[in-house]
Short mmCIF file of C-alpha atoms in Angstrom, two decimals:
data_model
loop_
_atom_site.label_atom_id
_atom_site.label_comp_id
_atom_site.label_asym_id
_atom_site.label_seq_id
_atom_site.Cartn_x
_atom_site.Cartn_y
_atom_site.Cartn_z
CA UNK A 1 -50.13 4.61 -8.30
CA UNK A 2 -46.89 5.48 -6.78
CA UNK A 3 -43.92 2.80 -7.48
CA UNK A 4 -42.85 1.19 -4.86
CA UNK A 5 -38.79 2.16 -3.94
CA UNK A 6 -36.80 -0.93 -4.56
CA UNK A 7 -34.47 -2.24 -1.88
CA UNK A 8 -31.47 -4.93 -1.60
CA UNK A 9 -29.65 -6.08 2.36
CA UNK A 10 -26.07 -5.54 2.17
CA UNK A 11 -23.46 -7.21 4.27
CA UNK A 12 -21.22 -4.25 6.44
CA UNK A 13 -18.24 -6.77 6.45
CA UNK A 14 -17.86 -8.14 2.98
CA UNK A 15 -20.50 -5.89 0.73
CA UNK A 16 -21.88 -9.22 -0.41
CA UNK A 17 -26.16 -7.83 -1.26
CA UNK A 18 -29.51 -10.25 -0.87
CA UNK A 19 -32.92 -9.52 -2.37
CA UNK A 20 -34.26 -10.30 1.63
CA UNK A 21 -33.03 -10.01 4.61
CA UNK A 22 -31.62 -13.09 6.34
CA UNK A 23 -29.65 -13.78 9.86
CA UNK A 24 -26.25 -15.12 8.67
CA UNK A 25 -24.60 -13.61 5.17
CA UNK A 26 -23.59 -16.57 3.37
CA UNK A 27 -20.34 -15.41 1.84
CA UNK A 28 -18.43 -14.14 5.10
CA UNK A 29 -20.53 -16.48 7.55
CA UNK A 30 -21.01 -13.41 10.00
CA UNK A 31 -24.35 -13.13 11.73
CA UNK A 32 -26.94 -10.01 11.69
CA UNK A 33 -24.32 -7.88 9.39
CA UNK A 34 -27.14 -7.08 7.08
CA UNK A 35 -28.80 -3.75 6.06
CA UNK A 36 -31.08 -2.73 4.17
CA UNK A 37 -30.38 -0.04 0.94
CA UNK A 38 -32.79 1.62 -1.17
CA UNK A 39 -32.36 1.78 -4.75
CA UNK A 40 -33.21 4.33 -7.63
CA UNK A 41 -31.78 6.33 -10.49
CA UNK A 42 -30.26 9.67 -9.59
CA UNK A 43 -33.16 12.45 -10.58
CA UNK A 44 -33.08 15.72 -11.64
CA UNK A 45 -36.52 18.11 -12.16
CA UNK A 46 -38.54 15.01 -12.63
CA UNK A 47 -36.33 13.35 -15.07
CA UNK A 48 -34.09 10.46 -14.63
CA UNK A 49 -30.72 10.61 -15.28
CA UNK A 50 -28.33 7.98 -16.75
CA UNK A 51 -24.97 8.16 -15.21
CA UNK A 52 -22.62 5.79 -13.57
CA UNK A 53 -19.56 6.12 -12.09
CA UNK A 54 -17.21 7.34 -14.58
CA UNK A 55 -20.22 10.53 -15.11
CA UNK A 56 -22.49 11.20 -17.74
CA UNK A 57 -23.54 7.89 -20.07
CA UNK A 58 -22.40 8.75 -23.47
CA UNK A 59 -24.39 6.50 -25.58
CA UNK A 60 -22.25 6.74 -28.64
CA UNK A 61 -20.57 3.86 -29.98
CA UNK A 62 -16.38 4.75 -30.91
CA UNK A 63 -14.03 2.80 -32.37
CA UNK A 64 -10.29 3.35 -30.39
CA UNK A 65 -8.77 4.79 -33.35
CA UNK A 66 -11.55 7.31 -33.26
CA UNK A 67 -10.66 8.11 -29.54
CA UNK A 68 -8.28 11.48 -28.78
CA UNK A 69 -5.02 9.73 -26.97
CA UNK A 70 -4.25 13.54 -25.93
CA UNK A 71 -2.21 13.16 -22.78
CA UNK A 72 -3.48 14.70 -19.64
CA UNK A 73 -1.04 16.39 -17.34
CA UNK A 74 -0.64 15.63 -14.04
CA UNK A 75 -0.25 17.85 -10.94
CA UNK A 76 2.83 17.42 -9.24
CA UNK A 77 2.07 17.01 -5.39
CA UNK A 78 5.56 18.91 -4.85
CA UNK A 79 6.91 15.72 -2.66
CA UNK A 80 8.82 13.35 -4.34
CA UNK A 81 8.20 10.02 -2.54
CA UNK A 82 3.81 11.10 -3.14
CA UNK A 83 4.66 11.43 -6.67
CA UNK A 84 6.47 8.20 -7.07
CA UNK A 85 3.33 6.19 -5.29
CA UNK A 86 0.92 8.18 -7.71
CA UNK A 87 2.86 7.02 -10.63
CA UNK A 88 3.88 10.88 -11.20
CA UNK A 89 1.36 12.88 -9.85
CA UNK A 90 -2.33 13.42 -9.70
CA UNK A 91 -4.67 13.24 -12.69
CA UNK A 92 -7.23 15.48 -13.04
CA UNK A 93 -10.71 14.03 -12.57
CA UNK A 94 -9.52 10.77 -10.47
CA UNK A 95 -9.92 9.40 -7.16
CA UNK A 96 -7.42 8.54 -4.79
CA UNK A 97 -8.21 6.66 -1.61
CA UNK A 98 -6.13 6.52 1.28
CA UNK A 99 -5.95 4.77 4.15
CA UNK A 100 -4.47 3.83 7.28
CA UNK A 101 -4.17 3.24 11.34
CA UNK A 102 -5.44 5.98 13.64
CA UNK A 103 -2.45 8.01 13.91
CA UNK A 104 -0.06 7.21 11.01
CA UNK A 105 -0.38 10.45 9.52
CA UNK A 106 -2.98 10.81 6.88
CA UNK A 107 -4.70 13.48 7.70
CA UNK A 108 -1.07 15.36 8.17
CA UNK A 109 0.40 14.06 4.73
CA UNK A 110 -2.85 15.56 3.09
CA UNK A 111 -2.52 18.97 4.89
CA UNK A 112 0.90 19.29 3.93
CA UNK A 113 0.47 18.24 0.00
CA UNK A 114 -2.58 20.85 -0.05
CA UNK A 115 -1.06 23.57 1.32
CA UNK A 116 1.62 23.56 -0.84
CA UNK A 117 -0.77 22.67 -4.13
CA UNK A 118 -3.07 25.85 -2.99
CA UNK A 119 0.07 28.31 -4.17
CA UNK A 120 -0.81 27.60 -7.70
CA UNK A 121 -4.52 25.46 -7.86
CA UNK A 122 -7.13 25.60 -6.22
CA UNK A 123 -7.79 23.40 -3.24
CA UNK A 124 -10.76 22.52 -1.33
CA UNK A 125 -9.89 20.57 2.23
CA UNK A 126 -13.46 19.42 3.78
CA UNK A 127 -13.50 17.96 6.98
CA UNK A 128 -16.19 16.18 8.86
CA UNK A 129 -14.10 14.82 11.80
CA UNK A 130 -12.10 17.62 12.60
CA UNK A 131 -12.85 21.69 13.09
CA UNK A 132 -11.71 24.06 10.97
CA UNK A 133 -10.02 25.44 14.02
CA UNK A 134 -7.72 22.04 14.74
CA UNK A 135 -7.18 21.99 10.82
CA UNK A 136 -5.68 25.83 11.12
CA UNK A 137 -3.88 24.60 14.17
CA UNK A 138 -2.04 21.58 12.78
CA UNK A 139 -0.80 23.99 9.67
CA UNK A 140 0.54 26.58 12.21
CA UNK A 141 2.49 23.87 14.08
CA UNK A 142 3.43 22.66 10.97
CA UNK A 143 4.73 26.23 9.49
CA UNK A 144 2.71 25.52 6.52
CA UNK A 145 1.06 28.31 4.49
CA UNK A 146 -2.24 29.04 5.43
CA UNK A 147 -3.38 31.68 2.73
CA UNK A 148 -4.30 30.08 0.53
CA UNK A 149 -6.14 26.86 1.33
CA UNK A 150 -10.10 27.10 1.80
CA UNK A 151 -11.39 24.70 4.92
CA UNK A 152 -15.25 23.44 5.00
CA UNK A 153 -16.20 21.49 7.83
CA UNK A 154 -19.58 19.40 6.22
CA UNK A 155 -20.79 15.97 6.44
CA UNK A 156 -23.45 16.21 3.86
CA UNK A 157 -22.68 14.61 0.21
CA UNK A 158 -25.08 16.86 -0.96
CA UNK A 159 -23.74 20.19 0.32
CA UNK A 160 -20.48 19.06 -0.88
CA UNK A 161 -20.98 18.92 -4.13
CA UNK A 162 -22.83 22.23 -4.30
CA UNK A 163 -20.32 24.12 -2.50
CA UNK A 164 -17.53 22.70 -5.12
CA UNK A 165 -19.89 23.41 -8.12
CA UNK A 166 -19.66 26.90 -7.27
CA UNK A 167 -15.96 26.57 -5.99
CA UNK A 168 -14.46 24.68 -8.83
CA UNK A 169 -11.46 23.68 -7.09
CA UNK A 170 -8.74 21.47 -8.72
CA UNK A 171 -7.99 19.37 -5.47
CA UNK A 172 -10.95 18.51 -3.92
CA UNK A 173 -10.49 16.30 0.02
CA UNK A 174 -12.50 14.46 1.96
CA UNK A 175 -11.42 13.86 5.54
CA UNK A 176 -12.85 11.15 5.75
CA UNK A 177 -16.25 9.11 3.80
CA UNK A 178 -17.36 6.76 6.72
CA UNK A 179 -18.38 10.55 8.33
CA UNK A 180 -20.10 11.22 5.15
CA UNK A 181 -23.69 10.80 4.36
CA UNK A 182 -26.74 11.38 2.05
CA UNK A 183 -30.30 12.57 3.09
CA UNK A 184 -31.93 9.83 0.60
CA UNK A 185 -30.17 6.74 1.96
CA UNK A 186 -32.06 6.12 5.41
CA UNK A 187 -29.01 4.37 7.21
CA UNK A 188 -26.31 6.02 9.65
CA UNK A 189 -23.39 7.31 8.64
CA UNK A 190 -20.60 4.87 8.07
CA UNK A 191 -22.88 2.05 7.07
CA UNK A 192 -21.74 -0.09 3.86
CA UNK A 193 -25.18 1.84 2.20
CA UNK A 194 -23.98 5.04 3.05
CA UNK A 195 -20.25 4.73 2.71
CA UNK A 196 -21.34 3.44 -1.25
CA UNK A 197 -23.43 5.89 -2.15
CA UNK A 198 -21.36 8.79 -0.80
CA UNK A 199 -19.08 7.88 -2.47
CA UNK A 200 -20.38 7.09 -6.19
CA UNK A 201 -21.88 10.76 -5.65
CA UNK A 202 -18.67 11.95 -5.47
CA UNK A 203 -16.64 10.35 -7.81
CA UNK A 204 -19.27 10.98 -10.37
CA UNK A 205 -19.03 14.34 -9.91
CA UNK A 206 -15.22 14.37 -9.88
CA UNK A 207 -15.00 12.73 -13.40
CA UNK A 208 -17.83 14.92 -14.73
CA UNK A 209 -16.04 18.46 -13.56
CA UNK A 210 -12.27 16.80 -13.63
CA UNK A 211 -11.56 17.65 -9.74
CA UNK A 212 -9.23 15.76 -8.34
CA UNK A 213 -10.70 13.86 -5.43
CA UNK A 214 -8.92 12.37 -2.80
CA UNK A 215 -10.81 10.26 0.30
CA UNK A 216 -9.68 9.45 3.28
CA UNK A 217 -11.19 5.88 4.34
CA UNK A 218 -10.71 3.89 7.83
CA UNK A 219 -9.79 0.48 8.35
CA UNK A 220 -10.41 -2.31 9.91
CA UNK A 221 -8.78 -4.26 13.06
CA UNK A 222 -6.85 -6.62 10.48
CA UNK A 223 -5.70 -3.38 8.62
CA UNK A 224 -7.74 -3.23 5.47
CA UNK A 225 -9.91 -0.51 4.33
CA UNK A 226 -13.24 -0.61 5.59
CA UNK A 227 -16.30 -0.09 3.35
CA UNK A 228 -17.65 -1.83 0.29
CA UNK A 229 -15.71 -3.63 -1.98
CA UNK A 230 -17.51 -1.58 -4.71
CA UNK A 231 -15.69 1.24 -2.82
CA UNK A 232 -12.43 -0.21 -4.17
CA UNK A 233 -13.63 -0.74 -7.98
CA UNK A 234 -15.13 3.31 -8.02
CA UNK A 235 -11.64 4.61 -7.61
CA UNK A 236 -8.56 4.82 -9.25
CA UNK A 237 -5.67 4.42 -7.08
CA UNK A 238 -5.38 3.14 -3.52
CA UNK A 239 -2.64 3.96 -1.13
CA UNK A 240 -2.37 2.65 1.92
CA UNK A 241 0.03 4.98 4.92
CA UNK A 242 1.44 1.87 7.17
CA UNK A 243 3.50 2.66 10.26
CA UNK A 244 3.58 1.90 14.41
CA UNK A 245 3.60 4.22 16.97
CA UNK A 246 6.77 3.18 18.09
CA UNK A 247 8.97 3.97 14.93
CA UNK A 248 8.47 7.82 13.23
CA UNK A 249 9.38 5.67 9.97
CA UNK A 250 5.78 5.70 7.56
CA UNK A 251 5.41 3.73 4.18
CA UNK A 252 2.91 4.39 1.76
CA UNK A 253 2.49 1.58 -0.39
CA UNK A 254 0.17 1.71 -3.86
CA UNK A 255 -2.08 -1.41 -3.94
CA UNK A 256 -4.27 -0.34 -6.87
CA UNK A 257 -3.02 2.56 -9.82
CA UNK A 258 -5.02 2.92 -12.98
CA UNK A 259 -2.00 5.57 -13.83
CA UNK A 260 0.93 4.21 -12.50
CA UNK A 261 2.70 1.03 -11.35
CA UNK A 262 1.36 -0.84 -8.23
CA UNK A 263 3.34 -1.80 -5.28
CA UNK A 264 4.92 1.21 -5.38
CA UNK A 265 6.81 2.32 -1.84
CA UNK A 266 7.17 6.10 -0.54
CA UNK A 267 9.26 6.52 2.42
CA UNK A 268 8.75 9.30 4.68
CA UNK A 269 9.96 10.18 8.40
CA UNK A 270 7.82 11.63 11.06
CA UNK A 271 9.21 14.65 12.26
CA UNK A 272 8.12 17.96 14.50
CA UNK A 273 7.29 19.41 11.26
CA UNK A 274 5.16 16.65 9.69
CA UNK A 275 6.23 14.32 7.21
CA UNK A 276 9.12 14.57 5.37
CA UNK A 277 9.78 12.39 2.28
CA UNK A 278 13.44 9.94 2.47
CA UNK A 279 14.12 9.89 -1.04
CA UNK A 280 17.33 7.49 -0.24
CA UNK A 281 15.56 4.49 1.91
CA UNK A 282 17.72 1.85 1.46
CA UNK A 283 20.26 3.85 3.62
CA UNK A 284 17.68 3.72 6.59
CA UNK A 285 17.07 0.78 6.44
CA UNK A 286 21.01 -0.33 6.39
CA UNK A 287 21.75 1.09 9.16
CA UNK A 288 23.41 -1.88 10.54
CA UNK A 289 25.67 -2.25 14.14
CA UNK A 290 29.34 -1.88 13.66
CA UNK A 291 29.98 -5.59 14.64
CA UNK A 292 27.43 -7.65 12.59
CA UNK A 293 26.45 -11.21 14.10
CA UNK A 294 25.20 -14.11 13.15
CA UNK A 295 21.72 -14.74 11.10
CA UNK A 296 21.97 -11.25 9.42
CA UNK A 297 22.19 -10.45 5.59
CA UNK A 298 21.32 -7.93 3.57
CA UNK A 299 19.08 -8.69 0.24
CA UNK A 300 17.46 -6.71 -2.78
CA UNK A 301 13.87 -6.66 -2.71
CA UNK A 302 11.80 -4.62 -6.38
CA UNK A 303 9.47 -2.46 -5.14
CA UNK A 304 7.48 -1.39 -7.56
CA UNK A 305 9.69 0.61 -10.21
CA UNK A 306 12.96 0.85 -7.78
CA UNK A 307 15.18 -1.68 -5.85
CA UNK A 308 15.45 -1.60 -1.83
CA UNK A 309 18.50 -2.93 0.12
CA UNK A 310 17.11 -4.31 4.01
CA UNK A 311 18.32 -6.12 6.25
CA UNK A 312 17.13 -9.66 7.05
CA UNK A 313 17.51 -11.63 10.87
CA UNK A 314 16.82 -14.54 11.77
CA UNK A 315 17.27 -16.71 15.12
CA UNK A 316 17.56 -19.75 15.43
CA UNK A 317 17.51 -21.47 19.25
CA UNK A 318 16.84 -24.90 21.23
CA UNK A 319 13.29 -25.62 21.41
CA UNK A 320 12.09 -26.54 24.81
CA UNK A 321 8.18 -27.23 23.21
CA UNK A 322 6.77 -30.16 21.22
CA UNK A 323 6.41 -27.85 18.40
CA UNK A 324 9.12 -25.63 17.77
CA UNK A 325 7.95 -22.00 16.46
CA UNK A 326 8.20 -20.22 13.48
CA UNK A 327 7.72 -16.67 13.56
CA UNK A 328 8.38 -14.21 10.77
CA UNK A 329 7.94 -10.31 11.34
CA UNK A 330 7.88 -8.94 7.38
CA UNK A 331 7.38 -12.27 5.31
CA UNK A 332 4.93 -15.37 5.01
CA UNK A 333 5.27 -17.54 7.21
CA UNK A 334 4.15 -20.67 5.33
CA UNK A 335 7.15 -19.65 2.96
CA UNK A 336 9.58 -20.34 6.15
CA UNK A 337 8.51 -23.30 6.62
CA UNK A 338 8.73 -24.56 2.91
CA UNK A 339 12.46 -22.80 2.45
CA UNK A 340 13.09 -25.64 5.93
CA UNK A 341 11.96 -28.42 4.65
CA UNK A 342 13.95 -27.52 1.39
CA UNK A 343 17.17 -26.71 3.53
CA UNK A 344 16.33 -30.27 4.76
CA UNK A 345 15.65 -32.52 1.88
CA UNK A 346 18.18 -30.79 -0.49
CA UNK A 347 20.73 -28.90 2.45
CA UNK A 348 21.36 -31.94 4.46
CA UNK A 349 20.51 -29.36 7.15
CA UNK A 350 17.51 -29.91 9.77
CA UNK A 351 16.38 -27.56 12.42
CA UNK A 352 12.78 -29.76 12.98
CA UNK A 353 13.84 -29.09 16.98
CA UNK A 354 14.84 -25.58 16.64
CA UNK A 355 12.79 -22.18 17.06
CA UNK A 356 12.95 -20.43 14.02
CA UNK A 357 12.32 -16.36 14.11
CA UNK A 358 13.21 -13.93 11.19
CA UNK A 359 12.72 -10.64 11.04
CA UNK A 360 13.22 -7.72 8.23
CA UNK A 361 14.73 -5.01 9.53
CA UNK A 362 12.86 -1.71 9.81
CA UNK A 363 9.06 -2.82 9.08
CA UNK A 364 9.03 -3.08 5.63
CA UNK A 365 6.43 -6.17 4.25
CA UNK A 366 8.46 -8.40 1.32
CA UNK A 367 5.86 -9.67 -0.36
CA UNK A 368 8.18 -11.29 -3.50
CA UNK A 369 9.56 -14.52 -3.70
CA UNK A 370 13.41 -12.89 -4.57
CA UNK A 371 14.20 -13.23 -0.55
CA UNK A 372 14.14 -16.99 -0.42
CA UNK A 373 18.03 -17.82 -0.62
CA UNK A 374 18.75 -14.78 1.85
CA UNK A 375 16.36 -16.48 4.29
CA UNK A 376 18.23 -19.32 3.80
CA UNK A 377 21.37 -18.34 4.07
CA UNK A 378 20.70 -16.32 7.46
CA UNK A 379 18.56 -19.24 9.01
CA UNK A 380 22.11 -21.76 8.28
CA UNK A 381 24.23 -18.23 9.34
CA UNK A 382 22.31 -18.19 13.04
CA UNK A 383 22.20 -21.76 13.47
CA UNK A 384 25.71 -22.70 12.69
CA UNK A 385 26.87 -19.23 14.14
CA UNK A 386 28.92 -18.15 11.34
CA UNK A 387 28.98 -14.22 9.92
CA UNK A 388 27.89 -13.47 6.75
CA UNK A 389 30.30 -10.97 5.46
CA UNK A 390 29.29 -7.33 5.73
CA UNK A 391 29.85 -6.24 1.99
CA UNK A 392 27.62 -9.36 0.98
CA UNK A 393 24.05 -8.84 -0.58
CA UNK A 394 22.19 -12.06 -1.74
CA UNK A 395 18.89 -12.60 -3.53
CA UNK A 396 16.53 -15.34 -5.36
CA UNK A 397 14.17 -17.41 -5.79
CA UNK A 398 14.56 -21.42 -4.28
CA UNK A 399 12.21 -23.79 -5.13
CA UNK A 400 11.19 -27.23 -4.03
CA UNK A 401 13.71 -28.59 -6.11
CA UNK A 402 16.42 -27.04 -3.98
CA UNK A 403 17.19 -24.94 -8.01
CA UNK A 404 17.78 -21.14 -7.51
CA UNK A 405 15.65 -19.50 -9.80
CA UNK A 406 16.61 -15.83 -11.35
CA UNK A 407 14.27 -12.94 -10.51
CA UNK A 408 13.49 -10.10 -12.61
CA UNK A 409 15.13 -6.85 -12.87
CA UNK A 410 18.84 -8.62 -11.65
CA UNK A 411 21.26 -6.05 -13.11
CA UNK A 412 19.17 -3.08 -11.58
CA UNK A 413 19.49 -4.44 -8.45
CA UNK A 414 23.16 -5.36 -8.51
CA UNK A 415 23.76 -1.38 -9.66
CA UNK A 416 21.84 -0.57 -6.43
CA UNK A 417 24.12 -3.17 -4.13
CA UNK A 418 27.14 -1.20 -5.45
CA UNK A 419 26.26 2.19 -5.07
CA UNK A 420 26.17 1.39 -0.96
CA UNK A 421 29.36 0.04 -1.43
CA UNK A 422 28.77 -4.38 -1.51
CA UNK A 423 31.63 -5.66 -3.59
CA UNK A 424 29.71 -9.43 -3.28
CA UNK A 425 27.06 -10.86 -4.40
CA UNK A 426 25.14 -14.07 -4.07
CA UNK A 427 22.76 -14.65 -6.87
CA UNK A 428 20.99 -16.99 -9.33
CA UNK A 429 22.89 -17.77 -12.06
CA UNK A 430 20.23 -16.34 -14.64
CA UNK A 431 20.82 -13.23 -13.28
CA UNK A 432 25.08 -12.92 -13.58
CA UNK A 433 25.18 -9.63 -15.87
CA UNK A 434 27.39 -10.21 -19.13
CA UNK A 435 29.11 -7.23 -18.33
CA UNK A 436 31.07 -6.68 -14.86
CA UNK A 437 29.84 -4.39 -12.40
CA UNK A 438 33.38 -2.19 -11.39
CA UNK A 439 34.00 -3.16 -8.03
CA UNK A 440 31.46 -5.96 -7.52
CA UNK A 441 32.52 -10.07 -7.00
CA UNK A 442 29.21 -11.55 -8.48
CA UNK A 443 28.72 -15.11 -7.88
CA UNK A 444 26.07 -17.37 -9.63
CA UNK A 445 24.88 -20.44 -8.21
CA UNK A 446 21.93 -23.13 -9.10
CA UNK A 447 21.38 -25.09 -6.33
CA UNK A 448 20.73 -24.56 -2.51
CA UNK A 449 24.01 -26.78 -1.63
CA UNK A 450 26.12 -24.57 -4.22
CA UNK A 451 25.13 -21.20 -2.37
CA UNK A 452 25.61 -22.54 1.01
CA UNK A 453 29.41 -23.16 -0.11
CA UNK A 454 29.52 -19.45 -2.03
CA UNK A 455 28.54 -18.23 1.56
CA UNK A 456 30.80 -20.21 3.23
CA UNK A 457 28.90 -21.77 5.15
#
């Protein structure tokens, strides 16, 4: 009697699986969003084989001591920025997924990196969106090398893995896995069943042959990656190419790095000739107007393993509503309004019938909690219309206790301030070096009022 092939209903928005099908999935509350998946072992001539992700099972039992801490090189992706968000370069045998909008350059970042990686590995570039032919045509705008790099055009997991069991390439691509799909999983292409299995066939062979895979994953209209959330466990690094139409400025930020730091920021510029890596991006993203106004200051945000000097607006304006607006392009908007009602309790200073908007300059996201006081200072700087200084750079932490709280990596930062030339400097008092910077006025402060008299304002 045959067995019967089991089967599990999978949610396409959150991956969230059911043992039936049902109308509504209970963990994202979104309505007919499940399908169904088959399941089963992975055969080979009749037998069943035991492997998971990481490849082959091995069922012996090791101590760590027992375990070969050999270190593997890593394959420089010739571009410095890349190699920075990798954590120094690409490890044989993992899997790197990238994503971004239509448009920001992924595909072009990938053709340039394996063009130049096909001098001296072997490079494998499959496509299942794109020709061959538009692939060869990009590289000649491009003036990219073109000798060397082998081009498949292939939407079948299975002939992929064939072909590049016989290839053997180091750098394996795969442009992109919502196109990709398997003749045993009876869904469409894209679907949260076929976008999971693709990709487990993959990566399992990458760790078994140590190619170094790299996938290239859509997202979403809130500008996450779309697939499974088992998707984002498989892998081992996630990068994420952010950038607007309207500036030829891209970021590529690491969110997840088995190898490497996360939160790590590449810089590039969009040029004629692709993308070409700003190694210095603190100068873009200073470049300030020779007569500075009110509301702007620069601060010292950590990304990742480096500081970055931006810029930081705000405006602040008569409010003609019942509720005035706060809008923040670049931060978190719940922090504004808890850094007012501090300015309030602890300041003396209330804009409750004032629109608030800040801004940081150039598109960069601050996700860390060191740009409090220079929000502060250029919300009182815009609404009392006073000018910061120009050579001033502020950061820190404020809390509800109106305390300025250090941050870490202070004296790194400070370096950073005066190598663009700041001779002052606003920060917690935790975080006043022992030693003097040369040419640097730092100033300490603990409270919100104290730092609102530093600034002079």
């Amino acid at each position: 009697m045959a067995t019967k092939a089991k089967s599990a209903f999978v949610c396409n928005d959150c991956g969230a699986d059911y043992n039936k099908w049902q109308g509504q999935c209970t963990e994202c509350h979104a309505w007919n969003t499940l399908s169904e998946i088959r399941l089963g072992s992975p055969t080979r001539g009749g037998k069943t084989l035991r492997s998971g992700f990481a490849g082959a099972v091995d069922s012996a039992v090791k101590t760590l001591a027992d375990i070969a801490l050999d270190e593997v090189p890593r394959i420089s992706t010739g571009t410095g920025e890349l190699d920075l968000v990798l954590g120094g370069g690409l490890v044989p045998g993992s899997c790197v997924l990238l994503g971004g909008e239509p448009g920001a350059g992924k595909s072009t970042v990938l053709l340039q990196t394996l063009c130049k990686l096909a001098e001296n590995h072997s490079a494998l570039y499959v496509t299942g969106e794109e020709s061959p032919q538009q692939i060869a045509m990009r590289a000649n705008r491009l003036g990219l090398p073109t000798n060397k790099l082998e081009v498949m055009a292939e939407t079948s997991v299975e002939t992929v893995c064939a072909i590049a069991e016989q290839k053997r390439p180091k750098i394996l691509v795969v442009d992109s896995i919502q196109v990709m799909h398997m003749e045993e999983v009876a869904s469409a292409p894209g679907s949260v069943s076929q976008v999971r299995e693709s990709a487990a066939m993959l990566v399992r062979f990458a760790k078994q042959s140590g190619t170094v895979l790299i996938l290239v994953g859509h997202v979403t209209k809130d500008g996450s990656l779309a697939g499974p959330k088992v998707l984002e466990h498989m892998i081992d690094c996630s990068l994420m190419l952010e950038g607007s139409s309207d500036n030829h400025f891209r970021t590529l930020r690491s969110h997840k790095n088995r190898f490497g730091a996360v939160n790590e920021l590449g810089v590039f510029a969009m040029t004629d000739k692709g993308l070409r890596e700003v190694p210095n991006p603190s100068a873009i993203f200073l470049q300030r107007a020779e007569e500075i106004s009110s509301g702007s200051v620069v601060m010292i945000i950590w990304e990742g393993t480096r500081p970055l000097l931006v810029e930081l607006q705000a405006l602040v304006d008569d409010s003609h509503l019942g509720n005035p607006r706060r809008v923040t392009v670049g931060l978190d908007q719940n922090r504004l309004s808890m850094l007012l009602a501090v300015l309030h309790r602890h300041g003396g200073i209330s804009v409750g019938d004032q629109d608030v908007f800040v801004n940081v300059v150039g598109g960069v996201k601050v996700l860390e909690t060191s740009a409090d006081l220079a929000l502060i200072l250029a919300v009182i700087s815009s609404f009392r219309d006073k000018t910061l200084p120009q050579d001033l750079v502020v950061f820190g932490e404020v809390g509800l206790a109106g305390e300025i709280r250090p941050v870490a990596n202070g004296q790194e930062r400070l370096r950073e301030a005066a190598k663009h030339g700041f001779t002052r400097a606003i920060v917690p008092a935790g975080n006043v070096p022992k030693q003097p910077i040369k040419g640097m006025t730092v100033i300490g402060v603990r409270k919100v009022t104290e730092a609102l008299e530093a600034a002079s304002c």
